[in-house]
Backbone as CSV, one residue per row, in Angstrom:
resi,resn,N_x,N_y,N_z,CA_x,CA_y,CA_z,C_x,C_y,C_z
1,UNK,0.842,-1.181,0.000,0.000,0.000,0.000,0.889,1.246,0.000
2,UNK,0.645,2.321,-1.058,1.768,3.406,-1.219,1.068,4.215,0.453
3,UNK,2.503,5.048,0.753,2.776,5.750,1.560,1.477,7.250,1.604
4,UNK,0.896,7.685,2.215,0.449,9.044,2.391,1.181,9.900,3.029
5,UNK,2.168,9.537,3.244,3.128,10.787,4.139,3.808,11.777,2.863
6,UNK,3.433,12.645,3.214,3.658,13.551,2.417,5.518,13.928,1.603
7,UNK,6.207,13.082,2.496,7.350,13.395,2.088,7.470,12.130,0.632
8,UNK,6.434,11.030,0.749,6.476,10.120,-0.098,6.283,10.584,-1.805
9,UNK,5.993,11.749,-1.776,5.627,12.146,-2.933,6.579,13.291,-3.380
10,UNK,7.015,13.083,-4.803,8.164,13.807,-5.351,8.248,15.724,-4.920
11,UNK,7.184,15.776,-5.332,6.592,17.317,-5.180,7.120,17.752,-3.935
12,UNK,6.930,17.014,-3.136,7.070,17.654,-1.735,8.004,17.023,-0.437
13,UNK,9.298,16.732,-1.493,10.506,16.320,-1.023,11.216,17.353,-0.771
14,UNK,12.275,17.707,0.228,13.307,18.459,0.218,13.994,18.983,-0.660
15,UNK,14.085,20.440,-1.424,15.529,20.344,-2.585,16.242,21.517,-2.285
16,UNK,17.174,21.418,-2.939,18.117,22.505,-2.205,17.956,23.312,-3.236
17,UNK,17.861,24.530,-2.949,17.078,25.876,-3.319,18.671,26.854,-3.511
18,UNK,19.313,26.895,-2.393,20.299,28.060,-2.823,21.399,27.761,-1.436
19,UNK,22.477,28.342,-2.181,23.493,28.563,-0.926,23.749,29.911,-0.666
20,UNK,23.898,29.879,0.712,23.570,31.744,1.215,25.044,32.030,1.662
21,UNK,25.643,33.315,1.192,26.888,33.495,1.559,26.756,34.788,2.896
22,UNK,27.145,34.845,4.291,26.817,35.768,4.996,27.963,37.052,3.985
23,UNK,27.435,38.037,4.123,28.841,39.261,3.463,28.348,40.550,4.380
24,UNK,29.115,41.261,4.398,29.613,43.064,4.810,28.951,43.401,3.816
25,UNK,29.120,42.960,2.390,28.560,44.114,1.588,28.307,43.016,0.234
26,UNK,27.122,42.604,0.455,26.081,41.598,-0.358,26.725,41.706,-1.815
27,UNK,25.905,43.137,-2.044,26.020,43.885,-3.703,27.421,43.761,-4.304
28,UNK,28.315,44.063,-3.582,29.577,43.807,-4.131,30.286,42.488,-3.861
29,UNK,29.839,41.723,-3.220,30.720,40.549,-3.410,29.837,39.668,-4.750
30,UNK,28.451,40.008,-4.523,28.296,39.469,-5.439,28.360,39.613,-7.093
31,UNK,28.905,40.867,-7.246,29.107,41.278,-8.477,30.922,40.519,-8.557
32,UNK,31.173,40.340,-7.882,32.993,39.640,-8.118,32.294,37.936,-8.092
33,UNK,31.310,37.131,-7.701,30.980,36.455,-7.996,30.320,35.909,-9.640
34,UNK,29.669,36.845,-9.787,28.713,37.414,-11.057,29.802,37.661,-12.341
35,UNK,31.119,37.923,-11.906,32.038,38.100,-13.271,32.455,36.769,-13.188
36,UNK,33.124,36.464,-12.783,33.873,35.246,-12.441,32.773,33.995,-13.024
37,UNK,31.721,33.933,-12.620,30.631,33.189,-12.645,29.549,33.277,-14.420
38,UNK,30.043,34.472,-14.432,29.518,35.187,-15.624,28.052,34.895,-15.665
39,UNK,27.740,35.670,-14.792,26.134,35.385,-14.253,25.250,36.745,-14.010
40,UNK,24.071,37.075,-13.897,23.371,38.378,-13.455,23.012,38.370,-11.865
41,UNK,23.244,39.662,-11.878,22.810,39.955,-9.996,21.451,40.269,-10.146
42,UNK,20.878,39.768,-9.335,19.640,40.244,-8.916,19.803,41.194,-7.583
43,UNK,19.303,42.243,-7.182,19.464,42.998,-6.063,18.009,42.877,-5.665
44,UNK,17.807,42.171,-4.581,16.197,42.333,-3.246,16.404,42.815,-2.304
45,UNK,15.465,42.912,-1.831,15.077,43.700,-0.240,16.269,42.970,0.282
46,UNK,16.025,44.008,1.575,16.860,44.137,2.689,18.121,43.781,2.851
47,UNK,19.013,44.571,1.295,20.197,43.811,1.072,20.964,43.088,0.430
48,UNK,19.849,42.044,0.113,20.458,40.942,0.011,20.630,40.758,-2.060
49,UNK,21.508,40.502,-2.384,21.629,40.129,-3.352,21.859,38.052,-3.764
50,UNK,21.341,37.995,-5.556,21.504,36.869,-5.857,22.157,36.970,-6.970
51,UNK,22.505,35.347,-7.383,23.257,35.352,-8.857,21.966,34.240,-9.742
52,UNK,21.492,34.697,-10.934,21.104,33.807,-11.859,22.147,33.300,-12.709
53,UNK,22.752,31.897,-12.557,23.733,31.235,-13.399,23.251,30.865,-14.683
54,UNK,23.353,30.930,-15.403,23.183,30.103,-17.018,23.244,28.392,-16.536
55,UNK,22.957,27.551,-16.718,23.046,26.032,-16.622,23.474,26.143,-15.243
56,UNK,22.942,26.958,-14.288,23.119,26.502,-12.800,21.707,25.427,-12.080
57,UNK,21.606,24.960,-12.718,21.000,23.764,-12.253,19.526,23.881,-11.508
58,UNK,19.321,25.570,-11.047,18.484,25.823,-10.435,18.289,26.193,-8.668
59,UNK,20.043,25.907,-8.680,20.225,25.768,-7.884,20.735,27.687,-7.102
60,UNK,20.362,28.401,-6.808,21.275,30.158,-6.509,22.510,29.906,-5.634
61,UNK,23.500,30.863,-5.869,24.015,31.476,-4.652,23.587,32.728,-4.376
62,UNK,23.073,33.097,-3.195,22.831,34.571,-2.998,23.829,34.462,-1.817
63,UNK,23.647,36.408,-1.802,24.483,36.744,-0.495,23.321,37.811,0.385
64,UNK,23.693,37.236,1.808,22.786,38.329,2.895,23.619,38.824,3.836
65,UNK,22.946,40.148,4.083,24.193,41.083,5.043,23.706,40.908,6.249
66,UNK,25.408,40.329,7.279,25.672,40.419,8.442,26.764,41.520,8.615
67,UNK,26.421,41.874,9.936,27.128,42.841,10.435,28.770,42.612,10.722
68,UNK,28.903,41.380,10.947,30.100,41.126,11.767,31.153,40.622,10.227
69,UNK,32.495,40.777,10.572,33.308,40.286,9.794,33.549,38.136,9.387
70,UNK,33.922,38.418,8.351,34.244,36.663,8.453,35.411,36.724,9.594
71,UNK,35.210,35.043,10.395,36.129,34.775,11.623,36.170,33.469,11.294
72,UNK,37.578,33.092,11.043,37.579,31.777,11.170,37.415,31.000,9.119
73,UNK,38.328,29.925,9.095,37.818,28.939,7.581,35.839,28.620,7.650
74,UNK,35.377,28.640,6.463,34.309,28.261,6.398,34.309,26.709,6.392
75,UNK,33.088,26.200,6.746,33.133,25.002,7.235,32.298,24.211,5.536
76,UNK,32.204,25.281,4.945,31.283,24.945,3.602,32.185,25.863,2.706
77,UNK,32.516,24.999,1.484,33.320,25.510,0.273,32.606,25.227,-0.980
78,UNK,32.644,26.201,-2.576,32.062,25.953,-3.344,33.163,25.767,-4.403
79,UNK,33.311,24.737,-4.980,34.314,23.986,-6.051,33.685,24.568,-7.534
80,UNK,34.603,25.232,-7.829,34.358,25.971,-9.380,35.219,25.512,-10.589
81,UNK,34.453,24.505,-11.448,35.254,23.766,-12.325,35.914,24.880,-13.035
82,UNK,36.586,24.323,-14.014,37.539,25.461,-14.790,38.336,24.314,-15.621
83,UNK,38.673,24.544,-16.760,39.606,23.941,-17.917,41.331,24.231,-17.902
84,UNK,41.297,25.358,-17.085,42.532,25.868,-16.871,42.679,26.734,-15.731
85,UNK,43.412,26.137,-14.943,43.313,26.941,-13.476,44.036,28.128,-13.748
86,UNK,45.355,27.926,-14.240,46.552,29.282,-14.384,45.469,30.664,-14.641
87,UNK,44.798,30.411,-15.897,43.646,31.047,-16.400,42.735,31.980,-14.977
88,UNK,42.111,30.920,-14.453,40.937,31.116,-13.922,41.677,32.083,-11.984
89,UNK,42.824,31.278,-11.910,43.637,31.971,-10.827,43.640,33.523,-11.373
90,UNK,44.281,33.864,-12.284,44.638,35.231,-13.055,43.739,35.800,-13.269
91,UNK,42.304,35.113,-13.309,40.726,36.180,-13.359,40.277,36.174,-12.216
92,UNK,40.448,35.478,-10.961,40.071,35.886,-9.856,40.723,36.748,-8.811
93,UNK,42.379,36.291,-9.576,43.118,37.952,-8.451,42.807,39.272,-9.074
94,UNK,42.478,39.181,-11.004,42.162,40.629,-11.201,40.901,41.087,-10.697
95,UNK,39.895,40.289,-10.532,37.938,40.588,-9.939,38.851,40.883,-8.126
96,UNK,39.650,40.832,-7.628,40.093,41.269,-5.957,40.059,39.982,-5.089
97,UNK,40.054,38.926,-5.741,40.148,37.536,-4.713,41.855,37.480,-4.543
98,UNK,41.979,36.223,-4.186,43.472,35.968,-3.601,43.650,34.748,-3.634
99,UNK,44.799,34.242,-3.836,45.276,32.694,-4.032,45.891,32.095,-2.530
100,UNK,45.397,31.147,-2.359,45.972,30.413,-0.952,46.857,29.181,-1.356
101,UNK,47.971,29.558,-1.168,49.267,28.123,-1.392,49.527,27.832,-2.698
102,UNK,49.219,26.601,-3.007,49.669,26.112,-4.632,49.152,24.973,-4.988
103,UNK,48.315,25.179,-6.609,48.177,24.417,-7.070,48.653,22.702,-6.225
104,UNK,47.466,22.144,-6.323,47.531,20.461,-5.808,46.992,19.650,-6.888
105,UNK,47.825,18.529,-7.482,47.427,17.872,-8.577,47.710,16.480,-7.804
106,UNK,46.621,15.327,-8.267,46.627,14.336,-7.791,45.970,13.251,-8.644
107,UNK,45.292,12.024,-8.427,44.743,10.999,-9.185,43.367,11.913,-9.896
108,UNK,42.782,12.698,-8.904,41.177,13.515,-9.254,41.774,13.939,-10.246
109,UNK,42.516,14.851,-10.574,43.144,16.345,-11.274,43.986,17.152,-10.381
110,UNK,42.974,18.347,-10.617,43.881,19.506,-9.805,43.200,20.685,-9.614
111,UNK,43.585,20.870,-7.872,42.587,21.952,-7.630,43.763,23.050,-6.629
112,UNK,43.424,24.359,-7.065,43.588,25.546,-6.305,42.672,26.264,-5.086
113,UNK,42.988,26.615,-3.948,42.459,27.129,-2.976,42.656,28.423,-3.493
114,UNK,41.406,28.969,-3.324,41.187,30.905,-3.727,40.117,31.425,-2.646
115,UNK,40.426,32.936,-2.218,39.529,33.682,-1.445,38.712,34.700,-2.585
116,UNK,37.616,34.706,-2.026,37.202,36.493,-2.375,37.137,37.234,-1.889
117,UNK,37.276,38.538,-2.510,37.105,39.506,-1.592,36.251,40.700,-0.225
118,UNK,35.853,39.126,0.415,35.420,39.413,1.967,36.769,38.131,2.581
119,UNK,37.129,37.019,1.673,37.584,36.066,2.667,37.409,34.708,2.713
120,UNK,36.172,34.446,1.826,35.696,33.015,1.837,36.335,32.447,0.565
121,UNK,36.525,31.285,1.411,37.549,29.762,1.018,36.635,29.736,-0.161
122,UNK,37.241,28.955,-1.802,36.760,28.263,-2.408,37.821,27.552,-3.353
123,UNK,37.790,26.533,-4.600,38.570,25.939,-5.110,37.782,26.166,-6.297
124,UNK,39.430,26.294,-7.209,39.431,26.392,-8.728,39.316,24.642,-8.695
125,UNK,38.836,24.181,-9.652,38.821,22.929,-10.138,38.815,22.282,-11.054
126,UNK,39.832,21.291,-11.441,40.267,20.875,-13.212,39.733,19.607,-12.872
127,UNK,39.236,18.503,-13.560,38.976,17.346,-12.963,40.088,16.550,-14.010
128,UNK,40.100,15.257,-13.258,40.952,14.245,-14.635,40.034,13.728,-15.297
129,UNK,40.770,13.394,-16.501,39.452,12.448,-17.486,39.996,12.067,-18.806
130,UNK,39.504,12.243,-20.018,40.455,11.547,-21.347,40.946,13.164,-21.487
131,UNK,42.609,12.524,-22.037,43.537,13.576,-22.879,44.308,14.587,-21.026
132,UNK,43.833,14.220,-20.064,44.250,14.930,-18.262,45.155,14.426,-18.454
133,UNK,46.607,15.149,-17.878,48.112,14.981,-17.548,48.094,15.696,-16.377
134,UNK,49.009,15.345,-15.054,49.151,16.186,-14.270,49.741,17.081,-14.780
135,UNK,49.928,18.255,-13.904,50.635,19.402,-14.030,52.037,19.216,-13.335
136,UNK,53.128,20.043,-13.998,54.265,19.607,-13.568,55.493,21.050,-13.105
């Protein structure tokens, strides 16, 4: 006998809707997101800005304003594929982000640790697959 609990039915399952970035200043981080991302800002109430991605799955990042500064690594990181990190490093220090350490290449591929400009952790990301060589 099918289920009546409401979670049994597709419609009205859990989905993940968006990831919220806390920021100082919404509008502008998310426009260094929005290049990089090559995406449109949406600006809403009380602040808070979003990004509409092209083939983002449906999924947003928006940003909402807190008062307080970032403290501390985020405990949540967003992995940003890329074909060429050298590339994608060199467009995120000119948009005001920052590079953390060095390039790491391994069995996956190869990924770079990068900040933006409030602070938050994220990774450039090459994956391996046909025609992948490490980097040397």
């Amino acid at each position: 006998m099918p289920s009546s609990h409401p979670s049994s039915h597709p419609s009205s399952r859990p989905s993940l809707h968006q990831v919220v970035v806390d920021s100082r200043d919404p509008r502008a981080l998310a426009r260094f997101w929005a290049q990089l991302l090559h995406a449109q800002v949406v600006d809403r109430g009380r602040g808070w800005s979003h990004l509409e991605v092209p083939g983002g799955g449906g999924v947003r990042l928006a940003f909402q304003p807190v008062p307080e500064e970032k403290a501390g690594k985020n405990r949540l990181h967003l992995d940003i594929r890329t074909g060429d990190i050298e590339a994608a490093i060199a467009e995120v220090v000119g948009l005001g982000g920052a590079r953390v350490g060095e390039t790491v290449t391994d069995d996956q591929g190869a990924f770079q640790t990068m900040r933006d400009p409030e602070g938050n952790e994220f990774c450039l990301v090459r994956r391996s697959g046909p025609g992948w060589r490490p980097a040397r």
